[in-house]
Short mmCIF file of C-alpha atoms and ligand atoms in Angstrom, two decimals:
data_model
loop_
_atom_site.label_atom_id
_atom_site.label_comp_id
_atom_site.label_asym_id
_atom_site.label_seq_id
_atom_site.Cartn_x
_atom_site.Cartn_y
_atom_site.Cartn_z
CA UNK U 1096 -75.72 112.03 135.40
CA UNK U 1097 -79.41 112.13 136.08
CA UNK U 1098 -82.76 114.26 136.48
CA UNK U 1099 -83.86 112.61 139.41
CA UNK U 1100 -81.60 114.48 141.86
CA UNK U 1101 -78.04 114.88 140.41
CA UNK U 1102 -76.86 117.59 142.96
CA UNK U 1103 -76.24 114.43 145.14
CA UNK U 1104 -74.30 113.06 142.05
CA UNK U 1105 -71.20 114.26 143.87
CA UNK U 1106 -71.78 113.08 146.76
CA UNK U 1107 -72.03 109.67 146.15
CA UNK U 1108 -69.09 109.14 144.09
CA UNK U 1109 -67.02 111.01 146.90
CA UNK U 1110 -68.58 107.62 148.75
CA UNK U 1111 -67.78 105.69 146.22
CA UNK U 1112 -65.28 102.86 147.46
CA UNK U 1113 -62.73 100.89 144.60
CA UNK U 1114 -62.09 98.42 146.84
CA UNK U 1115 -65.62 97.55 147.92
CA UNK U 1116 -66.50 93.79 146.68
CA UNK U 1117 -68.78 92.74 143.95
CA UNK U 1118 -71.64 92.35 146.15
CA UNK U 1119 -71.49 95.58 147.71
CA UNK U 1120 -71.25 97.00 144.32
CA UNK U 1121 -74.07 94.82 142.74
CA UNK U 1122 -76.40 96.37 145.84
CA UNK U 1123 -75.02 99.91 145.94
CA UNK U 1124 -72.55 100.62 142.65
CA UNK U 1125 -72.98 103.91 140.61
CA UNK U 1126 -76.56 104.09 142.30
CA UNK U 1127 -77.19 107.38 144.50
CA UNK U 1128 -77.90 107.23 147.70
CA UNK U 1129 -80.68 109.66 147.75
CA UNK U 1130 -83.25 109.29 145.07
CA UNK U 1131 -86.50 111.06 144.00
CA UNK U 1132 -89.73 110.94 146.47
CA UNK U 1133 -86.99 109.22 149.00
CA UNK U 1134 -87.56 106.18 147.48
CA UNK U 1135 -84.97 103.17 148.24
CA UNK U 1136 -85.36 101.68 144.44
CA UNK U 1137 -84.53 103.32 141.73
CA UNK U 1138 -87.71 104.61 140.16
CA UNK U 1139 -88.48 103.49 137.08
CA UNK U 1140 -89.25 106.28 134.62
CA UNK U 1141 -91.36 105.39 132.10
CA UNK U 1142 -91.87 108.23 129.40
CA UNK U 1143 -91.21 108.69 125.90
CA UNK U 1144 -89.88 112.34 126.37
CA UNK U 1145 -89.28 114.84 128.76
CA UNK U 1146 -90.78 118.47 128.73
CA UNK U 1147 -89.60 121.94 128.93
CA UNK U 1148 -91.59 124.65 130.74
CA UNK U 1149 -90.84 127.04 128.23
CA UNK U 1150 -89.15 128.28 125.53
CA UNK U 1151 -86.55 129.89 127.42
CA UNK U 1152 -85.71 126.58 129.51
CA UNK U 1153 -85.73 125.04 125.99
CA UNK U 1154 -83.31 127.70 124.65
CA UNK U 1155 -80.78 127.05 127.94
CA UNK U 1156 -80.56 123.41 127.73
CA UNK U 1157 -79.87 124.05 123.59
CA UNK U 1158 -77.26 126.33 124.55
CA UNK U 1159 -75.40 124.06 127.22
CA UNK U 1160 -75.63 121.32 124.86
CA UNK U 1161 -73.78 123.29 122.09
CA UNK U 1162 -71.78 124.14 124.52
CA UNK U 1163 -70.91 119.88 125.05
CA UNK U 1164 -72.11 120.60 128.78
CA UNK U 1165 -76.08 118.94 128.12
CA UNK U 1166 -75.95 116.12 130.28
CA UNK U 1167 -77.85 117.89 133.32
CA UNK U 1168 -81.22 116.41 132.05
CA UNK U 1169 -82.94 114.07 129.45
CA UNK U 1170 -84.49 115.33 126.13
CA UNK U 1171 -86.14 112.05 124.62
CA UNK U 1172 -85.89 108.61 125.09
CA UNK U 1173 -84.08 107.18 122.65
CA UNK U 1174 -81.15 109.89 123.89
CA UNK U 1175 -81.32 108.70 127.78
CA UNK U 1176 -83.28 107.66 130.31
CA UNK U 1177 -82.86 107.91 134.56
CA UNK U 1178 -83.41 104.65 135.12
CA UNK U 1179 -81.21 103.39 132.43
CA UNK U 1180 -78.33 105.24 133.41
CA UNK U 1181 -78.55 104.42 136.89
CA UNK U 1182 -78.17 100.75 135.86
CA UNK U 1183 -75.00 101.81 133.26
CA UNK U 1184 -73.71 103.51 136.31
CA UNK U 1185 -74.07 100.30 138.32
CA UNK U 1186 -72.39 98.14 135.36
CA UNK U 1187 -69.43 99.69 134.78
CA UNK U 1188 -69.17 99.96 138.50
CA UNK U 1189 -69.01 96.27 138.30
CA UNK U 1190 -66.75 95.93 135.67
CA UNK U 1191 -64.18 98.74 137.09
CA UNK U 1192 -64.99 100.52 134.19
CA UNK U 1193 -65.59 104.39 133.42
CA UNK U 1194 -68.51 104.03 131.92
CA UNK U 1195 -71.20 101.78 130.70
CA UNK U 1196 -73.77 101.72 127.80
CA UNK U 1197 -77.21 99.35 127.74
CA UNK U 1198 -78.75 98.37 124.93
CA UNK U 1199 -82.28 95.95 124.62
CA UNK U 1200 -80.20 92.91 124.04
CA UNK U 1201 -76.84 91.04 123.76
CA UNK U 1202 -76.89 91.34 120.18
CA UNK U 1203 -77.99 94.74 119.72
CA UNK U 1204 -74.76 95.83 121.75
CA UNK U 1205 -72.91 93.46 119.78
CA UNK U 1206 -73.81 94.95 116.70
CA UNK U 1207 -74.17 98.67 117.56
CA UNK U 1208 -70.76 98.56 119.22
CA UNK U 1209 -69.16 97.43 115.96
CA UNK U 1210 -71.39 99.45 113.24
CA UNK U 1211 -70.49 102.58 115.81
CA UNK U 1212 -66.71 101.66 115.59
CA UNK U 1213 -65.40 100.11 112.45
CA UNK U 1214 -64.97 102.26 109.08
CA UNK U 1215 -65.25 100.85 105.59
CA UNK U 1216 -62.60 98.82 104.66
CA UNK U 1217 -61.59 97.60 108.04
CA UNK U 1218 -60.60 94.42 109.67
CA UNK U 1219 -61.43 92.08 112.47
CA UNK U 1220 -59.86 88.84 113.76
CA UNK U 1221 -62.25 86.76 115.94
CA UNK U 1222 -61.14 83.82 118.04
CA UNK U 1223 -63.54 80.59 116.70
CA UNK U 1224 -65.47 79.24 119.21
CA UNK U 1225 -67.54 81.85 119.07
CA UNK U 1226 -71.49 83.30 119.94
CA UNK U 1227 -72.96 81.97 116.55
CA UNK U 1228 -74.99 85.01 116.28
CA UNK U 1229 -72.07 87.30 116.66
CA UNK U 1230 -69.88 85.40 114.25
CA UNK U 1231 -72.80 85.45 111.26
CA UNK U 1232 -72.92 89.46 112.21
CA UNK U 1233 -69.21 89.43 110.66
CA UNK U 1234 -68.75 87.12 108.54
CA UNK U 1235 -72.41 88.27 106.70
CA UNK U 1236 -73.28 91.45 107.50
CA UNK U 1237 -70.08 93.40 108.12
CA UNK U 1238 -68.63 91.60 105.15
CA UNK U 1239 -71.22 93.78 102.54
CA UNK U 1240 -69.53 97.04 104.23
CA UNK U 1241 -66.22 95.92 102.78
CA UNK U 1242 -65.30 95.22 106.57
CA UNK U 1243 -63.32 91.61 106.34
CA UNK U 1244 -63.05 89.12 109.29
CA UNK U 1245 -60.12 86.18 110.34
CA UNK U 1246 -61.03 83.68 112.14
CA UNK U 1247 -58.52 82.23 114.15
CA UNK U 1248 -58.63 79.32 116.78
CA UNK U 1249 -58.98 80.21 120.45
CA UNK U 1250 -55.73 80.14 122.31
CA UNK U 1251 -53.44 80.15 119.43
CA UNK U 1252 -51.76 83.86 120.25
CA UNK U 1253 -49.58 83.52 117.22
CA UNK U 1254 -52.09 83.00 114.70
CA UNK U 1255 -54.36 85.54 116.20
CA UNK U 1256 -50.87 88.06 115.92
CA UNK U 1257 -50.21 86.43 112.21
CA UNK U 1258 -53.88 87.58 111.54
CA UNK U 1259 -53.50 91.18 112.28
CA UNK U 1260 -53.27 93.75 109.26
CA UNK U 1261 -51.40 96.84 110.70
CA UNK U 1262 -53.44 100.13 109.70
CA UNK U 1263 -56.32 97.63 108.61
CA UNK U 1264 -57.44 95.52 111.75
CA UNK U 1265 -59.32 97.70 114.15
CA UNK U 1266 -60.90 95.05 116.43
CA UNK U 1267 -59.67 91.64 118.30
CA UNK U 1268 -62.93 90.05 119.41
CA UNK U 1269 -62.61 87.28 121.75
CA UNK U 1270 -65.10 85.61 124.18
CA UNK U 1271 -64.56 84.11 127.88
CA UNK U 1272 -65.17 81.62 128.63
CA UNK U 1273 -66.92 80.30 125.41
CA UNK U 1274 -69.59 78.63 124.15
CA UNK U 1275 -70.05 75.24 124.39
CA UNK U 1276 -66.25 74.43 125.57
CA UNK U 1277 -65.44 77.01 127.80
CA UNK U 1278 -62.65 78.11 126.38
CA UNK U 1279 -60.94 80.84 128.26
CA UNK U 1280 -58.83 83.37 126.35
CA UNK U 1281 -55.78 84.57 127.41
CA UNK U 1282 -56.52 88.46 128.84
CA UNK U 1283 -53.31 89.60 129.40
CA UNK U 1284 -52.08 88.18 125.82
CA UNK U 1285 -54.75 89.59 123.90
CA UNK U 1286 -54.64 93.10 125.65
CA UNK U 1287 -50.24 93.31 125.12
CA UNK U 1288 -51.51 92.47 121.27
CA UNK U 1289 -54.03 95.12 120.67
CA UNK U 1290 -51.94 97.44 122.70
CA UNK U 1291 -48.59 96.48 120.75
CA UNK U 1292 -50.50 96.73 117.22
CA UNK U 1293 -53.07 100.16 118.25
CA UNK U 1294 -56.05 97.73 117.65
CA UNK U 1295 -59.04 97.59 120.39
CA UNK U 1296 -59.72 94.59 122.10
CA UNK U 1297 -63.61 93.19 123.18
CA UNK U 1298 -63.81 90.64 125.14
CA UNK U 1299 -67.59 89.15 125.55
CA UNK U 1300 -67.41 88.37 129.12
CA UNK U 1301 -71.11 87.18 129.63
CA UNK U 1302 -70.49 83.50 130.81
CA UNK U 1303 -67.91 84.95 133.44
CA UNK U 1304 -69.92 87.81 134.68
CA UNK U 1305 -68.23 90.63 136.61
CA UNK U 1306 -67.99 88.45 139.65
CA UNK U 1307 -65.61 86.30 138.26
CA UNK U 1308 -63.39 88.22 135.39
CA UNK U 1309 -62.98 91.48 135.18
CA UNK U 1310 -61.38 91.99 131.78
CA UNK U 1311 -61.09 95.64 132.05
CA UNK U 1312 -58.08 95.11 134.63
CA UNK U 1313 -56.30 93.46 132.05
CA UNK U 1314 -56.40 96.31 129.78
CA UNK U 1315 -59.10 95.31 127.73
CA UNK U 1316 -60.60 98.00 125.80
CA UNK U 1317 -64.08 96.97 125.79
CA UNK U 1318 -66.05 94.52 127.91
CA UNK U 1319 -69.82 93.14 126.29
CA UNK U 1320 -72.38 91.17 128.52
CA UNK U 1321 -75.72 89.68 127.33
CA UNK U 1322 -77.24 91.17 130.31
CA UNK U 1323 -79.96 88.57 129.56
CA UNK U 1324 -78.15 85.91 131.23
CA UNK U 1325 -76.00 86.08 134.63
CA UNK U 1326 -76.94 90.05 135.12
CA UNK U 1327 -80.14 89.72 135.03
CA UNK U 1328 -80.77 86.40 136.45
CA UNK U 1329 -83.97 85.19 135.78
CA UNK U 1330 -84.65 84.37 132.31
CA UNK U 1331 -87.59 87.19 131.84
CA UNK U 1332 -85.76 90.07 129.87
CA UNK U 1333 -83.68 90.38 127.07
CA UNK U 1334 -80.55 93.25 127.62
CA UNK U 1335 -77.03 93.79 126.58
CA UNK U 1336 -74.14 96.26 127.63
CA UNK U 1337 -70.63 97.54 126.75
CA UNK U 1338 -68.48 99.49 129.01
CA UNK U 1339 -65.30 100.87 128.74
CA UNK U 1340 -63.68 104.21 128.92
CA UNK U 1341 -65.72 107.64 129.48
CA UNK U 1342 -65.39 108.85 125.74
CA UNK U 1343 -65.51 105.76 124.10
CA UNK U 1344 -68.80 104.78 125.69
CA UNK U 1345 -70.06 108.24 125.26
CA UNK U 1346 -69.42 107.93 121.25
CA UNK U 1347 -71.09 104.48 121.73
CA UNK U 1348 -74.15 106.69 123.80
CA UNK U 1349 -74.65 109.08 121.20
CA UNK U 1350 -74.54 106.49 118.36
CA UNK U 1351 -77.12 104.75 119.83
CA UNK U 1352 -79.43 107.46 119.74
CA UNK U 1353 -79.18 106.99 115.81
CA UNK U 1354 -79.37 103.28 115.62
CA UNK U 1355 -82.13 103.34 118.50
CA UNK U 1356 -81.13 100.10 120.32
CA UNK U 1357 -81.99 101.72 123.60
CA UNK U 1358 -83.66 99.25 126.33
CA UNK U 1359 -87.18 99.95 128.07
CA UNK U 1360 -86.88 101.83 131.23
CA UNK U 1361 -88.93 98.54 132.56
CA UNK U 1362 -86.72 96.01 131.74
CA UNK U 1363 -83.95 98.21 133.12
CA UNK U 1364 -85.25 98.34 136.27
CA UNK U 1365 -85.78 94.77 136.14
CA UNK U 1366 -82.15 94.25 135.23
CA UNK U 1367 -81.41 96.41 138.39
CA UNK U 1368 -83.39 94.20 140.61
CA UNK U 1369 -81.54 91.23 139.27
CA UNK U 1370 -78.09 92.48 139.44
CA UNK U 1371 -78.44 92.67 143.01
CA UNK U 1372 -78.33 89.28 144.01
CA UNK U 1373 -75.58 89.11 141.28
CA UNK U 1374 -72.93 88.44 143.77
CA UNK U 1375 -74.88 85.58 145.76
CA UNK U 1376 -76.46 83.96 142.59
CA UNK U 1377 -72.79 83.17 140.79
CA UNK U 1378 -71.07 82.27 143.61
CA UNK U 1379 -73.86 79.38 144.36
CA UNK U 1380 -73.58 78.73 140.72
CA UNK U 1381 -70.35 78.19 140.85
CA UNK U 1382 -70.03 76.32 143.41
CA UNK U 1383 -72.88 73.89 141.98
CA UNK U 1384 -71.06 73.53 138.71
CA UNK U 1385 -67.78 72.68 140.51
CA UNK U 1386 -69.18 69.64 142.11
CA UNK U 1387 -71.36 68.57 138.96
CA UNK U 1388 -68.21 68.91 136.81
CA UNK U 1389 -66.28 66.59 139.60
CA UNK U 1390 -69.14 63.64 139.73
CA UNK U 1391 -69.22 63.85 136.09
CA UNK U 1392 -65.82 63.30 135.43
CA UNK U 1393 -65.78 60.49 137.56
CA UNK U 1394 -68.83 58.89 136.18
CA UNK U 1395 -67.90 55.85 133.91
CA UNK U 1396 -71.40 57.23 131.87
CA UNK U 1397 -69.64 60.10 131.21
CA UNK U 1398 -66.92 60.05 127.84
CA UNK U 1399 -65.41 64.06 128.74
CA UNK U 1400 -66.28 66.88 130.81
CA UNK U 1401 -65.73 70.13 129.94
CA UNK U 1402 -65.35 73.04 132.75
CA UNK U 1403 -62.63 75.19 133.35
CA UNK U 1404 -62.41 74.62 136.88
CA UNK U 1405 -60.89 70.80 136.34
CA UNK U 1406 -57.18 70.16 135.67
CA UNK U 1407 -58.28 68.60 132.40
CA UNK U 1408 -59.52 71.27 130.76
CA UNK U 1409 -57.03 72.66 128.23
CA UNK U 1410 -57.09 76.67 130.00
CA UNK U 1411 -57.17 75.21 133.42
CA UNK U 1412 -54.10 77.26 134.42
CA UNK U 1413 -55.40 80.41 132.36
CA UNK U 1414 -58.69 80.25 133.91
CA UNK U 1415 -57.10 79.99 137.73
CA UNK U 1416 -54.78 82.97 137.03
CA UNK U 1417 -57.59 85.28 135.84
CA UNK U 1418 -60.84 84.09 137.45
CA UNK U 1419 -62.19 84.33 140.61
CA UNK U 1420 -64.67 81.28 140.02
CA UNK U 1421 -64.94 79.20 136.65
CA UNK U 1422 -68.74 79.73 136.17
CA UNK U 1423 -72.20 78.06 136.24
CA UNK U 1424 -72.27 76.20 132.68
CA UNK U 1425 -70.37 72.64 132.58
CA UNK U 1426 -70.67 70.87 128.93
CA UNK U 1427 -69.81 66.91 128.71
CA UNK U 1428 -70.35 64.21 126.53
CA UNK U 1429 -72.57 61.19 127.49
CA UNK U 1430 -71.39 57.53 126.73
CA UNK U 1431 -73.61 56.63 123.61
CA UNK U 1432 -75.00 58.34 120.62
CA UNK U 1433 -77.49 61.58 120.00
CA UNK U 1434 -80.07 58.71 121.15
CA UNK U 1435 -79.01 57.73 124.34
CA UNK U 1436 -77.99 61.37 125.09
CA UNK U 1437 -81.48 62.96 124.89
CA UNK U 1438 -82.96 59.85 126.92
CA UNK U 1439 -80.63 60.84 129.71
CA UNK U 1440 -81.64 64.25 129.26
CA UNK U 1441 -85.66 63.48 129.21
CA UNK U 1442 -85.06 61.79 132.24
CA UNK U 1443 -83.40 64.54 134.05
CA UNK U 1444 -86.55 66.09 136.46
CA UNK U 1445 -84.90 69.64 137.40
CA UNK U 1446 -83.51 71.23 134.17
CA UNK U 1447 -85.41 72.83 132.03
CA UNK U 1448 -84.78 72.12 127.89
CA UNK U 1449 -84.15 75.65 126.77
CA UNK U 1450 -81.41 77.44 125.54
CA UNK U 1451 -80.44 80.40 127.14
CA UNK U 1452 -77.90 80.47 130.68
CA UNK U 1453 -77.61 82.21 133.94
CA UNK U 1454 -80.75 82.65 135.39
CA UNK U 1455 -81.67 80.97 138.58
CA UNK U 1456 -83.45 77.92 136.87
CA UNK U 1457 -81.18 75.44 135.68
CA UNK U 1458 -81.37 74.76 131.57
CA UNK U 1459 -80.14 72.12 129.83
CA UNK U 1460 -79.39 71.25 125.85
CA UNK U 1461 -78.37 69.27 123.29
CA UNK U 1462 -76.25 71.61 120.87
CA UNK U 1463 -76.76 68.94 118.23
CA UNK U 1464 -81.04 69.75 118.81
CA UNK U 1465 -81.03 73.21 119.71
CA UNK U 1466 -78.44 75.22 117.70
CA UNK U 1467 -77.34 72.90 115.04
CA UNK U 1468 -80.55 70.83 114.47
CA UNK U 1469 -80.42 71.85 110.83
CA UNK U 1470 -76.65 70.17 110.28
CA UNK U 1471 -75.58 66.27 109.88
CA UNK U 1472 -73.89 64.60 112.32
CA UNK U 1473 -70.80 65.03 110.09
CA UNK U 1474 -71.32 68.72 109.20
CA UNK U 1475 -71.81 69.01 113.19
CA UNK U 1476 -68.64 67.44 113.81
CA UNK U 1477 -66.87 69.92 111.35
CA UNK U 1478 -68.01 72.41 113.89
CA UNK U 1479 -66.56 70.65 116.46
CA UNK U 1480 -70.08 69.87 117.64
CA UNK U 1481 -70.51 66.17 118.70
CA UNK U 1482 -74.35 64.33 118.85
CA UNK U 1483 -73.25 63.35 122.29
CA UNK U 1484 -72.67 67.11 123.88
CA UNK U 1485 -74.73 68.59 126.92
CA UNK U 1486 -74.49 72.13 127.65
CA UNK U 1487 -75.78 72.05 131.08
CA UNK U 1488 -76.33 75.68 132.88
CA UNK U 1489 -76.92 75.31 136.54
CA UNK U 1490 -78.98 77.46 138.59
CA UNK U 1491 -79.10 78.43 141.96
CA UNK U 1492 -81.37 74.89 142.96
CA UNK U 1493 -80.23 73.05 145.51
CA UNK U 1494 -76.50 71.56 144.81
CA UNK U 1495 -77.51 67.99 146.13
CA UNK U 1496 -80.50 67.92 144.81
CA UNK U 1497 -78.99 69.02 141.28
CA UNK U 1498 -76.12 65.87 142.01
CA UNK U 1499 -79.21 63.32 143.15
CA UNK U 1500 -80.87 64.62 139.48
CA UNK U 1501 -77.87 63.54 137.28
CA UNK U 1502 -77.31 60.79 139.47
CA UNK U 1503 -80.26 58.97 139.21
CA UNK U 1504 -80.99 59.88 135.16
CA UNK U 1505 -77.19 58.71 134.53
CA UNK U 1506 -78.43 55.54 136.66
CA UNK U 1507 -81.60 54.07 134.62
C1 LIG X 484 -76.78 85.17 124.60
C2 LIG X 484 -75.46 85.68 124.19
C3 LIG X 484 -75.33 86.77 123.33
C4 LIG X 484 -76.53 87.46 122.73
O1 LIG X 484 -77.29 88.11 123.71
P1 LIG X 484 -78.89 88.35 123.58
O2 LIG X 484 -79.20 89.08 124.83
O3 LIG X 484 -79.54 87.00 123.46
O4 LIG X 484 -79.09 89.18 122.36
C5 LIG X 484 -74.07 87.21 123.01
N1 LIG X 484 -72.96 86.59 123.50
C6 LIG X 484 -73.05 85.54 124.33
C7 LIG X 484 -71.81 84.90 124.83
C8 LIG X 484 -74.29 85.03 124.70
O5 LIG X 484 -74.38 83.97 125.52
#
């Protein structure tokens, strides 16, 4: 609920549609349809705190609150802010969710979602190839709070059942697809398992983006995006979200107001602004990274491509069940060494080298360079990482002239 004019709250979820598409919902969802000084956007309210008129109004809202009924209006900003939780609204609208929660990045969520959740003594079991940030949060971090964490590799269901400590695990975290393989994990598999052994499930769904998974409808207990990437779509803010069900996101609400990863009421309303062109943004990038997967597996430059959306990929038949498109990154592996692979890549004109993914310029890396610079080749390969890998994260350029790019940098 908001301050800006909640007594058309109603209103608009009566209007409200389930079966409306994602576009529809990345234009309209959770917002209201009214908003303050008629404006069409949703205003971006940028204050610290909010003020009472007097003591009595102070008294009232005191009251209500005690009362659990305090949601009618904001008290500071690390508690809630309009045009943050117009943009939750509009998230977990996406997501066919009850509820979402926004936090100032990817990894804030990540790590606010699982200090909020897990008690002392607890237990996690990850799949592996996993955000390397998230992981060291775990295996480091979690690890001095007594809180213990099995890795287990993505796809194998029975060691990720073998791996659960009845009473002890509290959390199956898995992402789809992953990073830099594109792994896809198994929704409905995962969800029986967490529902079968009362332990939640999380599924970091940032590469897929509402528009193409929607893990919630699989009974997935929790859904994380970086909203940094896809959601926001153009590589100028950093944001992160969880959504889920009504209380759970609520307890997630209120403990954020302790560990103060709240985002700027800016940046939200720059998220906003992004998400609307959600729907036509993926689609184009998925339809980009279709084709560039094809002409790279048929390029006799090219040792193995890597995107869910060809029959060769090991969770082809996973990924068609569940997804709705396979997503804008496609990672391959260039005949020759970590040599040869950054000279095709210096001669590519369109991509930009950065990390980072989704936003309407395409990026391009070199894990061996970017993520894992510090490693050997041979401590690389441990991880699975070869010298020859390109992580390649298309934007919404051009197709062809994306095609004529790799074409004629694959050709010198
Ligand atoms: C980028 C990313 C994160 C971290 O998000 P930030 O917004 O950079 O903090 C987490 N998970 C995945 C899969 C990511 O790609």
């Amino acid at each position: 609920m908001s301050v800006i004019d909640d007594s058309l709250d109603k209103i608009e979820k009566d209007r409200e549609d389930t079966a409306q598409g994602n576009s529809t919902r990345a234009v309209h969802g959770g917002t209201q349809r009214r908003k303050a000084f008629n404006s069409l956007n949703t205003p971006i309210v940028q204050t610290a705190t909010y003020t009472f008129g007097d003591t009595q109004e102070l008294i009232d809202y005191m009251e209500r609150k005690t009362w659990g009924d305090g949601d009618d209006r904001e008290e500071y900003g690390r508690y809630g802010n309009p045009t943050v939780a117009a943009v939750e609204r509009k998230l977990a609208a996406l997501d066919g969710g009850e509820d979402a929660v926004l936090y100032a990045s990817g990894m804030a969520a990540v790590t606010s979602l699982l200090l909020s959740v897990l008690p002392a003594g607890s237990h996690i079991v990850m799949t592996d190839d996993c955000y390397r940030r998230t992981r060291q949060f775990c295996l480091t971090f979690l690890k001095r709070f007594g809180i213990e964490t099995t890795v287990v590799p993505m796809g194998d269901h029975a060691a990720m059942e073998a791996a659960i400590v009845p009473k002890k695990t509290r959390f199956i975290i898995s992402e789809s697809p992953t990073n830099p393989y594109l792994r896809i994990a198994d929704l409905e598999k995962i969800s029986q398992l967490g529902k079968q052994y009362r332990v939640l499930t999380l599924i970091d769904s940032t590469f897929a983006t509402p528009v193409n998974q929607r893990p919630i409808e699989y009974g997935i207990d929790f859904v994380l995006h970086s909203a940094t990437k896809y959601l926001s779509g153009h590589n100028d803010l950093l944001a992160g979200v969880v959504i889920g069900r009504s209380d759970r996101i609520q307890a997630l609400r209120d403990a954020r107001g302790v560990l103060g990863g709240i985002v700027d009421p800016q940046n939200a309303y720059l998220l906003d602004r992004g998400i609307k062109t959600l729907g036509v943004r993926v689609r184009q990038q998925n339809a980009t990274a279709l084709a560039v997967a094809e002409f790279l597996d048929q390029h006799p430059r090219i040792e193995r491509v890597w995107y869910p959306g060809l029959l060769s990929h090991p969770d082809y038949a996973v990924a068609a069940k569940q997804m709705s498109g396979f997503g804008g990154v496609v990672s391959f592996e260039v005949a020759g060494d970590l040599k040869a692979t950054s000279q095709f890549i210096d001669r590519l004109k369109i991509p930009y080298i950065a990390p980072s993914l989704g936003g309407v310029e395409s990026l391009i890396e070199q894990p061996a360079l970017m993520s894992y610079y510090e490693k050997t080749t041979e401590e690389r390969l441990a991880l699975g990482i070869k010298d020859n890998l390109v992580r390649f994260a298309i934007g919404i350029e051009d197709s062809d002239d994306i095609l004529e790019d790799l074409s004629q940098a694959l050709r010198s």
